[in-house]
Short mmCIF file of C-alpha atoms in Angstrom, two decimals:
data_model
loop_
_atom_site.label_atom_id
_atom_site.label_comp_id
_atom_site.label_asym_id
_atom_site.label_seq_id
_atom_site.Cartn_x
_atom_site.Cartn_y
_atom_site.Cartn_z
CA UNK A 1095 138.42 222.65 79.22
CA UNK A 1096 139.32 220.47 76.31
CA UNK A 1097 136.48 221.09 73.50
CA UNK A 1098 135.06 218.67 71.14
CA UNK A 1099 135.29 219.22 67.57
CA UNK A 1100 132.13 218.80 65.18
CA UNK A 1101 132.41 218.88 61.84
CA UNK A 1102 129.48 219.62 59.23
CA UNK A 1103 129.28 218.22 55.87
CA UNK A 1104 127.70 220.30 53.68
CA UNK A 1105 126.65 218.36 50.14
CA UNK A 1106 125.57 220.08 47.14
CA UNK A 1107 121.88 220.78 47.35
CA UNK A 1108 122.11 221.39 51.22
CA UNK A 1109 119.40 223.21 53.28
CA UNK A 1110 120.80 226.39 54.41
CA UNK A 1111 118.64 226.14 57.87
CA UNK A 1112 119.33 222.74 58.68
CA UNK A 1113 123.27 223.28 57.82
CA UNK A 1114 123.33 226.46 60.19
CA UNK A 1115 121.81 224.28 63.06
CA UNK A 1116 124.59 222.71 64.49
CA UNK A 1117 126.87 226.00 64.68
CA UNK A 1118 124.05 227.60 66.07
CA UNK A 1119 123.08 225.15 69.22
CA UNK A 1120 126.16 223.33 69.96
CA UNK A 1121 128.23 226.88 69.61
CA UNK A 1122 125.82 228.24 72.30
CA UNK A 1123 127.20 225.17 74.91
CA UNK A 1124 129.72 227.56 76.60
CA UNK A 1125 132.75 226.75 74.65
CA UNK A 1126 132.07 222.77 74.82
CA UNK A 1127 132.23 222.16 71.01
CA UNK A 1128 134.57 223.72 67.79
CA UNK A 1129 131.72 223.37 64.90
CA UNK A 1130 133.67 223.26 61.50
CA UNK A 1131 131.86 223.16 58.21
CA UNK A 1132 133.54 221.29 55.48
CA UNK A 1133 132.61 220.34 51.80
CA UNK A 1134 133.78 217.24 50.03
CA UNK A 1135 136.52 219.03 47.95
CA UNK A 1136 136.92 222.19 49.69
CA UNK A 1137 134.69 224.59 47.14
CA UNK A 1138 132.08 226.50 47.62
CA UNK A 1139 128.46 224.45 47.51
CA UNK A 1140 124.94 225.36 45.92
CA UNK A 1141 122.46 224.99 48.42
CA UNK A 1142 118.31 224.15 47.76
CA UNK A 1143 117.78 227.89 47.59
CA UNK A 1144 118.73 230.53 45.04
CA UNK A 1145 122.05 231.04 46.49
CA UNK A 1146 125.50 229.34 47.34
CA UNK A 1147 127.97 229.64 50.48
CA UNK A 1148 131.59 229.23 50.61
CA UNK A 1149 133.21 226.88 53.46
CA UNK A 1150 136.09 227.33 55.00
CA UNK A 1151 137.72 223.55 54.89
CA UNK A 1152 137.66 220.68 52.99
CA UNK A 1153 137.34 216.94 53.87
CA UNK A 1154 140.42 216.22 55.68
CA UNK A 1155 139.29 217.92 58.69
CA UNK A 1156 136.52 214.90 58.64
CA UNK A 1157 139.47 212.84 59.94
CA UNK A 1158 140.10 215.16 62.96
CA UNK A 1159 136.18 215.27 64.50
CA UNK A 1160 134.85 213.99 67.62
CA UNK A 1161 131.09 214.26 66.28
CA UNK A 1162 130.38 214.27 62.46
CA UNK A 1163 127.62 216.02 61.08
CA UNK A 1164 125.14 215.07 58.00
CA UNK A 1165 123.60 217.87 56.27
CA UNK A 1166 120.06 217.66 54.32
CA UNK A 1167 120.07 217.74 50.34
CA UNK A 1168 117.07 218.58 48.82
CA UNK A 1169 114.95 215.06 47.71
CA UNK A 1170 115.66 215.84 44.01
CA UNK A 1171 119.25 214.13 44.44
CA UNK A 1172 118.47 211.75 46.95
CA UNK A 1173 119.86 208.24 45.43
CA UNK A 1174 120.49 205.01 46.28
CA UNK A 1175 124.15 205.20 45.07
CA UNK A 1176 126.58 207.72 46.59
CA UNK A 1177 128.87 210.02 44.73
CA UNK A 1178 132.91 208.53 44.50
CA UNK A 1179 133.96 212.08 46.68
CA UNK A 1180 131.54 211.95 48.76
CA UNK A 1181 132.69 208.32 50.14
CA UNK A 1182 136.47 209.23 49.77
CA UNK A 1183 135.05 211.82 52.21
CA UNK A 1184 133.09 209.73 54.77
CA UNK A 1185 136.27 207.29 54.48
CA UNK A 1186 138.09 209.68 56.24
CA UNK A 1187 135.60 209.52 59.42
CA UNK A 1188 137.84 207.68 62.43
CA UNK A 1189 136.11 204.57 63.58
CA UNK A 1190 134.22 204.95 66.56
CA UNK A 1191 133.46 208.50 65.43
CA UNK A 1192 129.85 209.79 66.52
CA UNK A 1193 128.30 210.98 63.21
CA UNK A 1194 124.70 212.71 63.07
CA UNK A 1195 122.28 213.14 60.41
CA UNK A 1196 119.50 215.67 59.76
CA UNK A 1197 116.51 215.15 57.75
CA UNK A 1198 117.17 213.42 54.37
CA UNK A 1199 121.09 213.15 55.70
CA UNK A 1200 119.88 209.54 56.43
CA UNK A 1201 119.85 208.73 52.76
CA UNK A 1202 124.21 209.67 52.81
CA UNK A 1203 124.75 207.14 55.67
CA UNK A 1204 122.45 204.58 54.28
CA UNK A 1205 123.71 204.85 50.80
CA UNK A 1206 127.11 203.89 52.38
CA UNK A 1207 125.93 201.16 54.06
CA UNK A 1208 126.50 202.62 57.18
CA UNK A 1209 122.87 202.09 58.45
CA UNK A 1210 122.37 198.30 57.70
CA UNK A 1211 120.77 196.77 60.82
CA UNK A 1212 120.90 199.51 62.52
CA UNK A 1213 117.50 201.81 63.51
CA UNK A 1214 117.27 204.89 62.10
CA UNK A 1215 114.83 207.59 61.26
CA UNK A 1216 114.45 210.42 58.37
CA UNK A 1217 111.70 213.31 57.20
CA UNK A 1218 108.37 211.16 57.64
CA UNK A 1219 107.33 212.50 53.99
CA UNK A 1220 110.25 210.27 52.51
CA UNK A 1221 109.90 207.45 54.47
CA UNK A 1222 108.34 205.27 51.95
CA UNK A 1223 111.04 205.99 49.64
CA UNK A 1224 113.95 205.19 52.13
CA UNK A 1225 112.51 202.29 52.71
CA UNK A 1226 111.89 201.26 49.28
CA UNK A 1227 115.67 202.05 48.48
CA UNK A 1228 117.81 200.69 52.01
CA UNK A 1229 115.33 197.55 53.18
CA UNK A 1230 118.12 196.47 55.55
CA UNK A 1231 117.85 199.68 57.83
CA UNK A 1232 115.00 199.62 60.31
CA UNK A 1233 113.60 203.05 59.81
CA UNK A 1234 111.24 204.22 62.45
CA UNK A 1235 109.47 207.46 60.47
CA UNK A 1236 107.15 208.34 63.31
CA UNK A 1237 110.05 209.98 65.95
CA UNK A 1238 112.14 213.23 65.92
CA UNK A 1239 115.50 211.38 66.18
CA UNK A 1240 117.05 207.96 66.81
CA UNK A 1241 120.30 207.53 69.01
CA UNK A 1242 122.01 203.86 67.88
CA UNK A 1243 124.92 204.64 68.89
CA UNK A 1244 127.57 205.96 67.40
CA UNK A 1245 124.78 206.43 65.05
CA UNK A 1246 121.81 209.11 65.11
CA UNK A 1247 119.63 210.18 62.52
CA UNK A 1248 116.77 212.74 63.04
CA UNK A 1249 113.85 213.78 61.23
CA UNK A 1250 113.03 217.10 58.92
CA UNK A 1251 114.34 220.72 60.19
CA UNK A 1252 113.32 221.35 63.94
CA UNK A 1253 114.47 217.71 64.69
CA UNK A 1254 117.87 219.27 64.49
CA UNK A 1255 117.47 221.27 67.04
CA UNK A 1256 116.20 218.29 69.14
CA UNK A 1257 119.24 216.07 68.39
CA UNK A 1258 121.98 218.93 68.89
CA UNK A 1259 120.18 219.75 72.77
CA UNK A 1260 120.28 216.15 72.95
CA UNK A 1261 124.03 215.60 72.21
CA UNK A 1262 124.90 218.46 74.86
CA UNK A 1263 122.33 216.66 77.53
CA UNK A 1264 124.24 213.37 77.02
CA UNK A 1265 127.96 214.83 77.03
CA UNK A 1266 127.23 217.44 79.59
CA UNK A 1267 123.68 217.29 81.33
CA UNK A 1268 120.21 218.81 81.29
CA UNK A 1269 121.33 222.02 83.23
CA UNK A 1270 123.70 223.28 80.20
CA UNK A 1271 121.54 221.60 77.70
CA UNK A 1272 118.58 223.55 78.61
CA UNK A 1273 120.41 226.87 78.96
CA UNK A 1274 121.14 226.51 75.69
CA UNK A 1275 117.96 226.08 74.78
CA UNK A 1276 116.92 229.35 76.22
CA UNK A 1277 119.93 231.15 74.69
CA UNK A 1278 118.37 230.33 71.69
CA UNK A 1279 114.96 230.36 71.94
CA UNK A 1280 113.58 226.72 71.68
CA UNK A 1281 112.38 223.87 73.61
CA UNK A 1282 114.15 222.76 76.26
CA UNK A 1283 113.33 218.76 75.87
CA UNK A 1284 111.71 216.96 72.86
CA UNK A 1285 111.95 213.15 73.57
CA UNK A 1286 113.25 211.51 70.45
CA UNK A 1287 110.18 209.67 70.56
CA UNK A 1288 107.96 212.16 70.20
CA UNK A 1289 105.61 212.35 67.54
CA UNK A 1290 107.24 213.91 63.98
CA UNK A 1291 103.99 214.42 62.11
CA UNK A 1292 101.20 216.22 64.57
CA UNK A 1293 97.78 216.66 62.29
CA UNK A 1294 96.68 219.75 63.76
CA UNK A 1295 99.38 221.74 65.42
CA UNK A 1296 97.67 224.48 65.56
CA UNK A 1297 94.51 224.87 67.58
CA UNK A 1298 91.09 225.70 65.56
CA UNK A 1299 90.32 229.56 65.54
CA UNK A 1300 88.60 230.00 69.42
CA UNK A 1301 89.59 226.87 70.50
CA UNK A 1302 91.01 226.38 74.23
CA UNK A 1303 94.94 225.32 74.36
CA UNK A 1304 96.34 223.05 76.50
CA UNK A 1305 99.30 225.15 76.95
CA UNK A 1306 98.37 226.21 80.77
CA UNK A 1307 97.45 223.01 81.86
CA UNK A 1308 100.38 221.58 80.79
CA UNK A 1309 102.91 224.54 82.52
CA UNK A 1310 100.34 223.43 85.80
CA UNK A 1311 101.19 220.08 85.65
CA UNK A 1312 105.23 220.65 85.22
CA UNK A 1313 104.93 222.29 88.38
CA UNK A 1314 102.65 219.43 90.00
CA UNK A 1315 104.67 216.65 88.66
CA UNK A 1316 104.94 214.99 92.15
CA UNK A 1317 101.11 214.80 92.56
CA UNK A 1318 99.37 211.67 91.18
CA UNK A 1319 98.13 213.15 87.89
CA UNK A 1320 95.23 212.07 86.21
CA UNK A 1321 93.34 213.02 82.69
CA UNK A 1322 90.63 213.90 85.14
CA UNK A 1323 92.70 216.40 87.56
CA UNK A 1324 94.06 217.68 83.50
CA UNK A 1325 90.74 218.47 81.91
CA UNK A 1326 89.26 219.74 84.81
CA UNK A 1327 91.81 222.36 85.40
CA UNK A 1328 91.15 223.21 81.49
CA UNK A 1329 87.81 223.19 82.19
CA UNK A 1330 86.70 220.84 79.50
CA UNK A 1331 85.65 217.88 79.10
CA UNK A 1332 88.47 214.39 79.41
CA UNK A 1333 87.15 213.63 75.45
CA UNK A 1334 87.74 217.47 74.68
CA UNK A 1335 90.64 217.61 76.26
CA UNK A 1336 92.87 214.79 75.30
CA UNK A 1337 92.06 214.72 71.87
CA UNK A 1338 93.22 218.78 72.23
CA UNK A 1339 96.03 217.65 74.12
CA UNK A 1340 97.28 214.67 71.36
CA UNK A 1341 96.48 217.64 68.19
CA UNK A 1342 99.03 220.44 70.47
CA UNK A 1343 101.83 218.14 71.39
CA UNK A 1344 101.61 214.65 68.88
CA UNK A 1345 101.31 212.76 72.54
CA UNK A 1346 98.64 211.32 74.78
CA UNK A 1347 98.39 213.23 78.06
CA UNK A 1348 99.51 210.03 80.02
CA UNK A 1349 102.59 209.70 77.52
CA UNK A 1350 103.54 213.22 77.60
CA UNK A 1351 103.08 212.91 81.81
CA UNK A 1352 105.92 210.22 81.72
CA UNK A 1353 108.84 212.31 79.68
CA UNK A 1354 108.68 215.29 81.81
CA UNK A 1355 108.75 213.21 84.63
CA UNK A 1356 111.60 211.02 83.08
CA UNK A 1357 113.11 214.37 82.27
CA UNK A 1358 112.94 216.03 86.05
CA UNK A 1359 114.30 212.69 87.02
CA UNK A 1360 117.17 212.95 84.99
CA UNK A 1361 117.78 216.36 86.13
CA UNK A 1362 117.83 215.42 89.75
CA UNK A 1363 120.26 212.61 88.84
CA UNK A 1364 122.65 214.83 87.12
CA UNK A 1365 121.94 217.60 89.65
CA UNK A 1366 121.90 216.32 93.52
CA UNK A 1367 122.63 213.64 96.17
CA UNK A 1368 118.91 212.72 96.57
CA UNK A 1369 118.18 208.60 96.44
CA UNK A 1370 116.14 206.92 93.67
CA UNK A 1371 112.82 206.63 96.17
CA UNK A 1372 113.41 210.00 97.24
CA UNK A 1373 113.23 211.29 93.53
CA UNK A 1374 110.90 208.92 92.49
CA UNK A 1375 108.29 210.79 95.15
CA UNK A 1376 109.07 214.06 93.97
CA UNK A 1377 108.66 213.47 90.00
CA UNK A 1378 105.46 211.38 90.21
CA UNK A 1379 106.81 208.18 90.56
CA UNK A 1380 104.70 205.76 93.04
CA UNK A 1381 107.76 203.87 93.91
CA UNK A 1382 111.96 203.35 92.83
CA UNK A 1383 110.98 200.29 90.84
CA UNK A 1384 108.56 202.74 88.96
CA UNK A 1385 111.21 204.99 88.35
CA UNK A 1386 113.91 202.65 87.21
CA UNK A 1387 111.50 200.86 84.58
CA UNK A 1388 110.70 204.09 82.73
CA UNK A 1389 114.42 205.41 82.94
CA UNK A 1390 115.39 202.50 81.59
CA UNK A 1391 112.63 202.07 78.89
CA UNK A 1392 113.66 205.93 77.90
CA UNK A 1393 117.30 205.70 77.81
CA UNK A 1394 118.17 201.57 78.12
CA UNK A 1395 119.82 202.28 81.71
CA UNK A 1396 119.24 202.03 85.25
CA UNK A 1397 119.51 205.29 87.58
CA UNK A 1398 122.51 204.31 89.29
CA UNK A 1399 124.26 204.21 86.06
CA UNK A 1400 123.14 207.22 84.56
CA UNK A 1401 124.14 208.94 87.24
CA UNK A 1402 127.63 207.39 87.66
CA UNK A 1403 128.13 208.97 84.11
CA UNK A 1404 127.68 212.04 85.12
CA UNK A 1405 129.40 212.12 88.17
CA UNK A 1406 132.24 211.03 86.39
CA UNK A 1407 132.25 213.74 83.98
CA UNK A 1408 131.94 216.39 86.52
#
């Protein structure tokens, strides 16, 4: 099994959590990817918090990765101009390379002009000021992560987590993606369009959750759904329940309905012989059609092709 090699640049000022995040999900794929963390000159670099680390290479392994990671500075040195090593470093990147970025990462790539006309997202709380500084790069602020490929940006911390399980569900499927996910303790699926900012992610004190109705529904995705057949089995009330729903998860109830059922499609795709109608029926889908115009509003492709992909790559 030939692995993929990721490499991690780590600028001074870098987030020790977000820099660890890559290592940590994409070295839990089974032996899939070599992460390597790099600096721009080899030496150790000061991080956002009161201490430093020491890395292990220096640029030119930049020139030998299949995937290139962006790691978060701290918004104190965020600038419109990039530092002369730190492009002598991206300059060794091989066209056609993937490269990621975390957080305020965003700011690297779009300081290099790397971005321009492309969509892209960052931490929602520095949106204003990307956009202030790179005007050519259409900057979504309201989703976890973006995929343009070879391009994809994501937004503050967690959002790492969502783009790394979203890298191994592209190169490898949903099965390995979401065992890493349980190796490690997160959640399995996190569209990239998902809300970043939720106003009240946690429930008032005595206040009903969602969180049964919505492991009910996962396992009633085939059935016709409706906010009705959802509040009911809360026992509240539609009003109570959706504006519950949208404060727990950052999605309407109908919206949310549609990704798992986009994401159990997916699976099946990946996973088994069935036809489109056939999965269609047992995801929720009324019909095919149904099926094929959300798959390809999700991920810009039809079924057939999605799963050709990963038939070829078993």
């Amino acid at each position: 099994m030939q692995r993929e090699r990721v490499v991690v640049l780590a600028l001074d000022g870098v987030y020790p959590f977000e820099l660890g995040i890559p290592s940590r999900i994409l070295g839990a794929a089974d032996g899939r990817y070599e992460v390597l963390t790099c600096s721009v000159d080899g030496r150790p670099v000061r991080t956002n918090a009161d201490f430093g680390i020491t890395v292990e290479h220096g640029p030119e392994v930049l020139a030998t990765a299949g995937t290139v990671v962006i790691a978060p500075v701290a918004p104190d040195r965020l600038s419109d101009a990039v530092p002369g090593t730190v492009l002598a470093a991206l300059a060794l990147i091989r066209p056609g390379t993937r490269i990621v970025s975390i957080c305020t990462g965003a700011f690297v790539l779009a300081a290099a002009g790397l971005l321009d006309g492309r969509r892209a997202t960052t931490h929602w709380q520095v949106a204003d000021h990307f956009r202030r500084m790179f005007p050519r790069v259409d900057l979504d602020p309201d989703v976890l992560f973006v995929d343009d490929h070879p391009f994809l940006t994501s937004a503050g911390a967690a959002s790492g987590v969502d783009v790394c399980l979203h890298l191994v569900r592209k190169d490898h499927g949903s099965r390995l993606a979401n065992s890493v996910a349980r190796r490690c303790v997160v959640p399995p699926f996190r569209d990239g369009g998902q809300a970043q900012y939720i106003e009240q992610p946690v429930p008032e004190q005595g206040a009903a959750s969602t969180a049964g109705t919505r492991a009910w529904a996962l396992e009633h995705l085939g059935e016709p759904l409706t906010l009705a057949d959802l509040s009911a089995h809360a026992r509240m009330s539609q009003r109570t329940f959706a504006r519950r729903f949208h404060d727990e998860v950052g999605l309407s109830p109908g919206r949310w309905l549609i990704q798992q059922r986009v994401a159990r499609a997916r699976h099946l795709l990946e996973s088994s012989d069935l036809t489109v109608d056939q999965i269609a029926g047992m995801v929720g889908f009324a019909t095919g059609a149904s099926l094929r115009q959300h798959l390809h509003a999700a991920i810009g492709v039809s079924p057939q092709a999605y799963r050709r992909t990963f038939q070829t790559a078993r």
